GROMACS .gro file of C-alpha atoms in nm:
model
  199
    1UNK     CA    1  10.815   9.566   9.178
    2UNK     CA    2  10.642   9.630   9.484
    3UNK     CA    3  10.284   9.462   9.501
    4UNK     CA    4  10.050   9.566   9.809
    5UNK     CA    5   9.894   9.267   9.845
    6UNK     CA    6   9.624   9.083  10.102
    7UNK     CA    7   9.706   8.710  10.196
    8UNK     CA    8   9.322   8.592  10.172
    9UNK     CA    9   9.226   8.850   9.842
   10UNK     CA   10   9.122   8.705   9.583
   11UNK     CA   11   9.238   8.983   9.347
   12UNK     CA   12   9.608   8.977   9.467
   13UNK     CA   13   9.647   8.613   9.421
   14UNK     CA   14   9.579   8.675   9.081
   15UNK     CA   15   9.820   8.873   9.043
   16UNK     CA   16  10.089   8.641   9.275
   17UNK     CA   17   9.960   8.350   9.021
   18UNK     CA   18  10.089   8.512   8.707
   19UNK     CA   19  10.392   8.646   8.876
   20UNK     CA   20  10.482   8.284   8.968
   21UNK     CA   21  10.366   8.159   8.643
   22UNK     CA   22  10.619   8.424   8.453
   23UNK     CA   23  10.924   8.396   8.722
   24UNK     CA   24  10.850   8.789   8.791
   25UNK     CA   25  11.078   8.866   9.125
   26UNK     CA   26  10.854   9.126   9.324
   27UNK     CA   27  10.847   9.233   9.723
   28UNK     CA   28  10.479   9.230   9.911
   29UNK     CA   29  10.328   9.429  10.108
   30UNK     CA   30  10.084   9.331  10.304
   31UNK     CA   31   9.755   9.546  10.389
   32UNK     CA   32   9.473   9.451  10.640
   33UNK     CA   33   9.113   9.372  10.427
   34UNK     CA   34   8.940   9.436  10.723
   35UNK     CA   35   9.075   9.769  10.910
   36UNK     CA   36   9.107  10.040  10.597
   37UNK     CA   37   9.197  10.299  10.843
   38UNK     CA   38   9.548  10.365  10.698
   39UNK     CA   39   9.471  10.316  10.367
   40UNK     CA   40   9.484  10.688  10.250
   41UNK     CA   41   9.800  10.736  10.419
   42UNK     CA   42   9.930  10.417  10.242
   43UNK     CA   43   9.799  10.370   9.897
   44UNK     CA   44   9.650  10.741   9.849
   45UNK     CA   45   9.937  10.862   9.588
   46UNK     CA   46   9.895  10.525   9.433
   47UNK     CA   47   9.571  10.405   9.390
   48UNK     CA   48   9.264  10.676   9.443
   49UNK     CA   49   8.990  10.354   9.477
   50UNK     CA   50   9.281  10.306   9.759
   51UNK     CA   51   9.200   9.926   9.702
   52UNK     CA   52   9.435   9.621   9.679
   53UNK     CA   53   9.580   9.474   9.462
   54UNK     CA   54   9.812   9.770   9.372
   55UNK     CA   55  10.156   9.714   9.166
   56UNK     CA   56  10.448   9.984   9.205
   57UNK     CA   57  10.652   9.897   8.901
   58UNK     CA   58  11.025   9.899   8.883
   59UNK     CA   59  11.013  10.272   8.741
   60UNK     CA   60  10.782  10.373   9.010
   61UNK     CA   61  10.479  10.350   8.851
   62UNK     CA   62  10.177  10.230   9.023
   63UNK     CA   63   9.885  10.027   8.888
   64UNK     CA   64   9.566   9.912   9.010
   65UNK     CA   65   9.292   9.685   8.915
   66UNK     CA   66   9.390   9.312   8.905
   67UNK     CA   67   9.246   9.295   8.599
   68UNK     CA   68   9.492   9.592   8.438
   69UNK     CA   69   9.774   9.445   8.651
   70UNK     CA   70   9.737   9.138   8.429
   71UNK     CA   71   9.670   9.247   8.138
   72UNK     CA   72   9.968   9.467   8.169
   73UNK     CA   73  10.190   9.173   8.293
   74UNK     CA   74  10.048   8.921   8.083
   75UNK     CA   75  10.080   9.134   7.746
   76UNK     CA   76  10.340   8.966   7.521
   77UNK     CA   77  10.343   8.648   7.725
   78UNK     CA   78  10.185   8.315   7.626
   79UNK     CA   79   9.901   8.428   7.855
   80UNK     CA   80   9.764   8.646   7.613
   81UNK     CA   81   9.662   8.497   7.274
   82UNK     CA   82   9.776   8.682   6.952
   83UNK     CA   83   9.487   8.566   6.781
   84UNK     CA   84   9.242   8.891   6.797
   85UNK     CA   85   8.949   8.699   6.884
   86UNK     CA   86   9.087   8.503   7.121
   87UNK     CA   87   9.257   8.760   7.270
   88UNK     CA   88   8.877   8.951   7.315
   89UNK     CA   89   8.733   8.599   7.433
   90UNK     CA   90   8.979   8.678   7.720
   91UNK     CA   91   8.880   9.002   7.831
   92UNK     CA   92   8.530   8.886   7.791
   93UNK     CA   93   8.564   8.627   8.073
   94UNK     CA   94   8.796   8.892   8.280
   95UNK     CA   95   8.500   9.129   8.213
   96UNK     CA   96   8.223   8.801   8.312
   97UNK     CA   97   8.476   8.788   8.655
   98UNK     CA   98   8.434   9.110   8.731
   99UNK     CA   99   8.080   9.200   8.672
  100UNK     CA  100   7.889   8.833   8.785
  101UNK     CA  101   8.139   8.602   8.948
  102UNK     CA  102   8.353   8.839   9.216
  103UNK     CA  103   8.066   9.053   9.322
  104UNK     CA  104   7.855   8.727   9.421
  105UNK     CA  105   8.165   8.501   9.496
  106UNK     CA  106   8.410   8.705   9.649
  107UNK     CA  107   8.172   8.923   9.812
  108UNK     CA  108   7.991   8.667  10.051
  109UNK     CA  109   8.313   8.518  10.077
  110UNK     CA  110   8.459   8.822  10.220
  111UNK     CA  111   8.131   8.850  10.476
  112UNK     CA  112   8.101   8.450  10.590
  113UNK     CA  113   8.489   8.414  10.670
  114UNK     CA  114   8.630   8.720  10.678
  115UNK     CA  115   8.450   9.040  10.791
  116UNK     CA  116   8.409   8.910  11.146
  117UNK     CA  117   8.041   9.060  11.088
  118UNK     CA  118   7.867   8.770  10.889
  119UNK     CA  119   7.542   8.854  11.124
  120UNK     CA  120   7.515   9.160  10.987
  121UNK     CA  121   7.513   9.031  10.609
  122UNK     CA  122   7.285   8.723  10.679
  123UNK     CA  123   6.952   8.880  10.480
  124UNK     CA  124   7.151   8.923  10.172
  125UNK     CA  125   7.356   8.613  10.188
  126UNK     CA  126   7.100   8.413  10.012
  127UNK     CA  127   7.060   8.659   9.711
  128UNK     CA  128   7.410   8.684   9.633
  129UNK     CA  129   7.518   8.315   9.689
  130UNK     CA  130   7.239   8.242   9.407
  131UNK     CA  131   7.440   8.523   9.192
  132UNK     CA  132   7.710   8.243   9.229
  133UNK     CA  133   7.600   7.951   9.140
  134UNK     CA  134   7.477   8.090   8.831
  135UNK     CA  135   7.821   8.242   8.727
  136UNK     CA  136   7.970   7.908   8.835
  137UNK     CA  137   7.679   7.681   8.600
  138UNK     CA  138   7.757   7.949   8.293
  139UNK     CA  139   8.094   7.868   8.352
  140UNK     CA  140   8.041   7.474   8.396
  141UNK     CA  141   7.818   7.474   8.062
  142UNK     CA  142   8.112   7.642   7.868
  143UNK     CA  143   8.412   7.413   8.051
  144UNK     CA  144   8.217   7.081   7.931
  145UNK     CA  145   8.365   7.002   7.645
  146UNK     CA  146   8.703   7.211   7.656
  147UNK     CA  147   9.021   7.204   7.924
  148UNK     CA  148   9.012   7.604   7.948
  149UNK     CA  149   8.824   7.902   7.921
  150UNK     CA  150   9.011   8.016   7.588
  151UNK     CA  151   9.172   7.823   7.360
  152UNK     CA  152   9.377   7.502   7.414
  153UNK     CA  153   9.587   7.660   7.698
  154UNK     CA  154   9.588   7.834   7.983
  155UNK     CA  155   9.526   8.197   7.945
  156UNK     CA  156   9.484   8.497   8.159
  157UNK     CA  157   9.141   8.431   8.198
  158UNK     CA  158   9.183   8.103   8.393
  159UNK     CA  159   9.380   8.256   8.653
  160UNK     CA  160   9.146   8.553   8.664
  161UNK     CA  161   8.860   8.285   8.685
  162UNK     CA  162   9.078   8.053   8.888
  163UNK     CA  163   9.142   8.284   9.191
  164UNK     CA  164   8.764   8.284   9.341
  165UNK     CA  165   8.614   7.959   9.195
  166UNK     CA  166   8.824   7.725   9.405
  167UNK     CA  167   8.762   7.897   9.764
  168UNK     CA  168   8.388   7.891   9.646
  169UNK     CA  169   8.289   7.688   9.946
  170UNK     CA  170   8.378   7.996  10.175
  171UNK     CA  171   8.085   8.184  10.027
  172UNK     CA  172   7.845   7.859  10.122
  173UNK     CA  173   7.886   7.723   9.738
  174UNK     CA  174   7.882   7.348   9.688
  175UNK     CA  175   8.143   7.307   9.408
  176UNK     CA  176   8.031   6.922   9.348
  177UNK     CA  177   7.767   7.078   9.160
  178UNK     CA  178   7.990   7.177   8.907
  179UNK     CA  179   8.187   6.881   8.775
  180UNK     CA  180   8.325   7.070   8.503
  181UNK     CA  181   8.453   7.305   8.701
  182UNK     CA  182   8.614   7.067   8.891
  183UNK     CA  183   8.805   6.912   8.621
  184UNK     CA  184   8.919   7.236   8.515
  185UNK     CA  185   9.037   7.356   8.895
  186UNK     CA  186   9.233   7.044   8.917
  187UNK     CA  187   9.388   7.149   8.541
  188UNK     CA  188   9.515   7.489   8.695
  189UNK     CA  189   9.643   7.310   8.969
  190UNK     CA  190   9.858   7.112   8.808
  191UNK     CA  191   9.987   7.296   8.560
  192UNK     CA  192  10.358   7.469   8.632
  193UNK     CA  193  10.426   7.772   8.805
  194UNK     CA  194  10.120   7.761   9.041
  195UNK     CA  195  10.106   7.829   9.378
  196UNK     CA  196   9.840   7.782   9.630
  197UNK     CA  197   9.633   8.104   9.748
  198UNK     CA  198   9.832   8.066  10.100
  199UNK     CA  199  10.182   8.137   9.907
   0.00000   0.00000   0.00000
């Protein structure tokens, strides 16, 4: 497999966590967040929202969205519960990372540390780092009482979850607020298989 990948994305090291997590052998390729210039040229036959993370599978296949990448990864694996419900409580937190937690999180992460043009973004800064904080108190009120997201293990929505929460404080979020978050960071830490975004 062939992933085209971005060192500081949250999205691909998603998909590099569950790789490592399953022992998948794959090859990276890296591509620039910052200067899309060549991106029709490299991912236009593969991806037409030419965005990273996209996965060329061993038959040539390509796939894009992190969120399809894992699901297609994780399907069969013990990442995905076989318990129905469970298995839609996952997608509904994949679904709440998606729709309130990356565009807030990920987003003024991207413009404070990483678009070289944080200036530019300052007047909508404050609007989008409140987004944040409350996708990261819905998910402290639901980590309270319980080690993960789903279940009694780790599932794919941690790592979906996982990926953006703990680089928080790049997008100006104090995570201190959020003990139960904390707890549960430290969890998917420590549990096997994981490697640091920086891997």
């Amino acid at each position: 497999m062939l992933l085209y990948d971005s060192p500081v994305s949250g999205n691909c090291y998603k998909v590099r966590l569950l790789l490592s997590h399953l022992g998948l052998p794959y090859d990276r390729r890296t591509v620039d967040v910052v200067d899309r210039s060549n991106r029709p040229d490299l991912l236009g036959g593969l991806n037409p929202a030419l965005r990273v993370p996209t996965l060329v599978l061993d038959d040539g296949g390509p796939l894009a969205e992190s969120g399809a990448i894992l699901w297609y990864l994780g399907e069969g694996s013990r990442f995905v519960p076989v318990d129905p419900y469970e298995r839609a409580q996952v997608l509904q937190w994949m679904f709440f990372e998606q729709y309130d937690h990356e565009p807030a999180i990920a987003v003024t992460r991207f413009w404070l540390a990483y678009s070289g043009r944080a200036h530019e973004f300052a007047d909508r800064v404050p609007e989008r780092q409140e987004a944040g904080r409350r996708a990261l108190a819905a998910m402290d009120a639901h980590l309270r009482n319980r080690a993960y997201l789903v279940g009694e293990r780790l599932t794919l929505a941690d790592l979906a979850l996982y990926a953006y929460t703990h680089v928080a404080d790049e997008a100006g979020l104090d995570l201190a607020q959020y003990p139960a978050v904390g707890r549960w960071l430290e969890r998917v830490a420590s549990e096997p298989g994981h490697v640091p975004i920086d891997a």
